[in-house]
Amino acid sequence: MGRGETHRGGARARILIYILYGDDEFTRSEALTEMKEGIGTPELRDVNITVFNGSEVGFDLLTSTCETVPFLSEGRMVIVEGLLTVFERGRRATQRALGEWEALPERVASLPPTTDLVFVDGRLASNNPLFARLRRLAEVRTFPLPRWNELQEWVRRRAAVREVDIEPRAVQALADAIGPNLRVIDQELQKL
């Protein structure tokens, strides 16, 4: 299957909206990097990828950017970091209603087939009002931190990816010393 395509009910459907969220920022950012690599040729990729800070972008700017035609490419990607987090319960910013963002699901449901819209956030509650409205339209990928009993296996797999020969005692020592900070573990493995 090509970029952004999946099978739904036997038919081929194009996914346009993605939600990547969870506490595992390292794996989440690797997944986003992989998605970016699917956008056009390397020399035109940066022109066809727009990144917004979700706490600063306005509704009109986001939606008009999503409707922009890609430049000399089959597709473009619009990434919004932290917008859904703004609407988490308990945050001061959520004391306001969704306001103009209430119309976002309707607008993004009619995105041009050339645009992938990617929401990137940390931990989200299922009762987050914007997340609840968007998730039915999106491919949702969750990135939880590995549990303590999964961390050593993650270190072993990452060492294999980095082609690092590491003994079981060293795996345990690394996991114990650093904990679930996967970016730091990866940096330490790169040093080896």
Short mmCIF file of C-alpha atoms in Angstrom, two decimals:
data_model
loop_
_atom_site.label_atom_id
_atom_site.label_comp_id
_atom_site.label_asym_id
_atom_site.label_seq_id
_atom_site.Cartn_x
_atom_site.Cartn_y
_atom_site.Cartn_z
CA MET A 1 0.00 0.00 0.00
CA GLY A 2 1.18 3.50 -0.69
CA ARG A 3 1.64 6.38 1.71
CA GLY A 4 -1.49 7.16 3.66
CA GLU A 5 -3.51 4.27 2.28
CA THR A 6 -5.22 1.51 4.18
CA HIS A 7 -7.91 -1.07 3.57
CA ARG A 8 -11.28 -0.40 5.18
CA GLY A 9 -14.01 -2.91 4.61
CA GLY A 10 -12.19 -4.34 1.58
CA ALA A 11 -12.08 -0.98 -0.19
CA ARG A 12 -9.02 1.17 -0.50
CA ALA A 13 -9.39 4.44 1.42
CA ARG A 14 -6.94 7.32 1.75
CA ILE A 15 -6.14 8.39 5.30
CA LEU A 16 -5.65 12.13 5.54
CA ILE A 17 -5.66 12.76 9.27
CA TYR A 18 -3.33 11.23 11.84
CA ILE A 19 -3.14 11.64 15.59
CA LEU A 20 0.16 10.63 17.19
CA TYR A 21 0.09 10.95 20.95
CA GLY A 22 1.54 9.60 24.16
CA ASP A 23 4.36 10.03 26.65
CA ASP A 24 6.97 8.28 24.48
CA GLU A 25 8.21 11.38 22.69
CA PHE A 26 11.21 9.53 21.23
CA THR A 27 9.29 6.79 19.38
CA ARG A 28 6.57 9.28 18.45
CA SER A 29 9.14 11.58 16.82
CA GLU A 30 10.69 8.65 14.95
CA ALA A 31 7.25 7.72 13.58
CA LEU A 32 6.72 11.33 12.48
CA THR A 33 10.12 11.41 10.77
CA GLU A 34 9.21 8.25 8.87
CA MET A 35 5.93 9.85 7.78
CA LYS A 36 7.76 12.98 6.61
CA GLU A 37 10.05 10.85 4.44
CA GLY A 38 6.98 9.80 2.45
CA ILE A 39 6.33 13.37 1.34
CA GLY A 40 7.75 14.05 -2.10
CA THR A 41 11.38 14.06 -3.10
CA PRO A 42 14.02 15.01 -0.52
CA GLU A 43 14.84 18.29 -2.26
CA LEU A 44 11.19 19.46 -2.16
CA ARG A 45 10.18 17.89 1.16
CA ASP A 46 10.75 20.97 3.34
CA VAL A 47 8.63 23.15 1.07
CA ASN A 48 5.73 20.73 1.36
CA ILE A 49 5.82 20.26 5.14
CA THR A 50 4.43 22.92 7.45
CA VAL A 51 4.74 22.68 11.23
CA PHE A 52 2.55 24.70 13.62
CA ASN A 53 2.65 25.17 17.36
CA GLY A 54 -0.87 24.21 18.41
CA SER A 55 -1.10 26.80 21.17
CA GLU A 56 -0.32 29.58 18.69
CA VAL A 57 -1.93 28.63 15.38
CA GLY A 58 -5.36 29.97 14.48
CA PHE A 59 -8.18 28.01 12.91
CA ASP A 60 -8.15 29.97 9.63
CA LEU A 61 -4.38 29.69 9.15
CA LEU A 62 -4.42 25.95 9.83
CA THR A 63 -7.31 25.17 7.52
CA SER A 64 -6.08 27.40 4.68
CA THR A 65 -2.63 25.80 4.91
CA CYS A 66 -4.25 22.36 4.68
CA GLU A 67 -6.04 23.46 1.51
CA THR A 68 -2.84 24.70 -0.15
CA VAL A 69 -1.73 22.76 -3.22
CA PRO A 70 1.63 20.98 -2.84
CA PHE A 71 4.61 22.47 -4.66
CA LEU A 72 5.87 20.17 -7.44
CA SER A 73 4.87 17.11 -5.42
CA GLU A 74 1.98 14.69 -5.09
CA GLY A 75 1.44 15.58 -1.46
CA ARG A 76 2.03 17.89 1.45
CA MET A 77 1.97 17.46 5.21
CA VAL A 78 0.70 19.84 7.86
CA ILE A 79 1.88 19.02 11.38
CA VAL A 80 0.23 20.57 14.44
CA GLU A 81 2.13 20.07 17.68
CA GLY A 82 0.21 20.35 20.94
CA LEU A 83 -3.19 21.58 19.73
CA LEU A 84 -5.14 18.73 21.30
CA THR A 85 -3.25 19.18 24.57
CA VAL A 86 -4.62 22.73 24.79
CA PHE A 87 -8.06 21.20 25.32
CA GLU A 88 -7.08 18.78 28.10
CA ARG A 89 -9.31 19.08 31.16
CA GLY A 90 -7.64 20.74 34.11
CA ARG A 91 -5.41 23.00 32.03
CA ARG A 92 -6.08 26.72 32.40
CA ALA A 93 -6.36 27.07 28.62
CA THR A 94 -9.30 24.66 28.56
CA GLN A 95 -11.50 26.88 30.65
CA ARG A 96 -12.71 28.24 27.33
CA ALA A 97 -14.98 26.26 25.02
CA LEU A 98 -13.76 24.83 21.73
CA GLY A 99 -14.90 28.02 20.02
CA GLU A 100 -13.81 28.13 16.39
CA TRP A 101 -12.15 24.71 16.78
CA GLU A 102 -15.63 23.17 17.06
CA ALA A 103 -15.80 23.31 13.23
CA LEU A 104 -12.41 21.62 12.71
CA PRO A 105 -13.70 18.04 12.23
CA GLU A 106 -16.07 19.16 9.49
CA ARG A 107 -13.33 21.15 7.74
CA VAL A 108 -10.69 18.44 7.90
CA ALA A 109 -13.15 15.78 6.74
CA SER A 110 -13.07 17.49 3.34
CA LEU A 111 -9.30 17.94 3.04
CA PRO A 112 -7.88 17.70 -0.46
CA PRO A 113 -6.41 14.24 -1.10
CA THR A 114 -2.97 15.81 -1.41
CA THR A 115 -2.76 16.87 2.27
CA ASP A 116 -1.90 14.78 5.29
CA LEU A 117 -2.79 16.51 8.56
CA VAL A 118 -0.87 15.20 11.56
CA PHE A 119 -1.65 16.11 15.17
CA VAL A 120 1.24 15.41 17.54
CA ASP A 121 0.60 15.55 21.28
CA GLY A 122 1.69 14.13 24.60
CA ARG A 123 -0.71 12.28 26.85
CA LEU A 124 -4.39 12.84 26.03
CA ALA A 125 -7.47 11.88 27.99
CA SER A 126 -10.31 10.16 26.18
CA ASN A 127 -12.65 12.95 27.28
CA ASN A 128 -10.56 15.64 25.57
CA PRO A 129 -13.28 17.41 23.52
CA LEU A 130 -11.24 18.07 20.36
CA PHE A 131 -9.56 14.66 20.45
CA ALA A 132 -12.98 13.01 20.85
CA ARG A 133 -14.27 14.82 17.75
CA LEU A 134 -11.21 14.14 15.57
CA ARG A 135 -10.32 10.56 16.43
CA ARG A 136 -13.22 9.07 14.46
CA LEU A 137 -11.79 10.74 11.32
CA ALA A 138 -8.15 9.85 11.93
CA GLU A 139 -5.69 7.06 12.17
CA VAL A 140 -4.79 7.22 15.86
CA ARG A 141 -1.43 5.95 17.08
CA THR A 142 -0.60 5.85 20.77
CA PHE A 143 2.97 6.01 22.06
CA PRO A 144 3.09 5.00 25.74
CA LEU A 145 6.41 4.72 27.54
CA PRO A 146 7.48 1.11 27.94
CA ARG A 147 6.59 -0.40 31.31
CA TRP A 148 9.46 -1.32 33.56
CA ASN A 149 9.28 -4.99 32.54
CA GLU A 150 9.35 -3.99 28.83
CA LEU A 151 12.27 -1.58 29.08
CA GLN A 152 15.08 -4.14 28.95
CA GLU A 153 13.57 -5.71 25.84
CA TRP A 154 13.35 -2.25 24.25
CA VAL A 155 17.06 -1.69 25.04
CA ARG A 156 17.96 -5.07 23.46
CA ARG A 157 15.96 -4.30 20.30
CA ARG A 158 17.41 -0.80 20.02
CA ALA A 159 20.95 -2.13 20.49
CA ALA A 160 20.31 -4.56 17.60
CA VAL A 161 19.08 -1.68 15.42
CA ARG A 162 22.24 0.29 16.31
CA GLU A 163 24.31 -2.87 15.68
CA VAL A 164 25.67 -2.74 19.22
CA ASP A 165 26.69 -6.00 20.88
CA ILE A 166 25.57 -5.61 24.48
CA GLU A 167 25.57 -8.12 27.32
CA PRO A 168 22.44 -8.80 29.39
CA ARG A 169 24.00 -7.24 32.52
CA ALA A 170 24.73 -4.07 30.56
CA VAL A 171 21.16 -3.99 29.26
CA GLN A 172 19.84 -4.20 32.81
CA ALA A 173 22.33 -1.60 34.08
CA LEU A 174 21.37 0.82 31.31
CA ALA A 175 17.65 0.36 31.92
CA ASP A 176 18.09 0.70 35.70
CA ALA A 177 20.32 3.78 35.49
CA ILE A 178 18.34 5.75 32.92
CA GLY A 179 14.79 4.48 33.26
CA PRO A 180 12.24 5.02 30.47
CA ASN A 181 13.99 8.01 28.88
CA LEU A 182 14.34 6.32 25.49
CA ARG A 183 16.14 9.20 23.81
CA VAL A 184 18.92 9.11 26.42
CA ILE A 185 19.18 5.31 26.18
CA ASP A 186 19.48 5.61 22.40
CA GLN A 187 22.21 8.24 22.75
CA GLU A 188 24.13 5.99 25.14
CA LEU A 189 23.83 3.08 22.70
CA GLN A 190 25.15 5.29 19.90
CA LYS A 191 28.24 6.04 22.02
CA LEU A 192 28.90 2.31 22.29
#
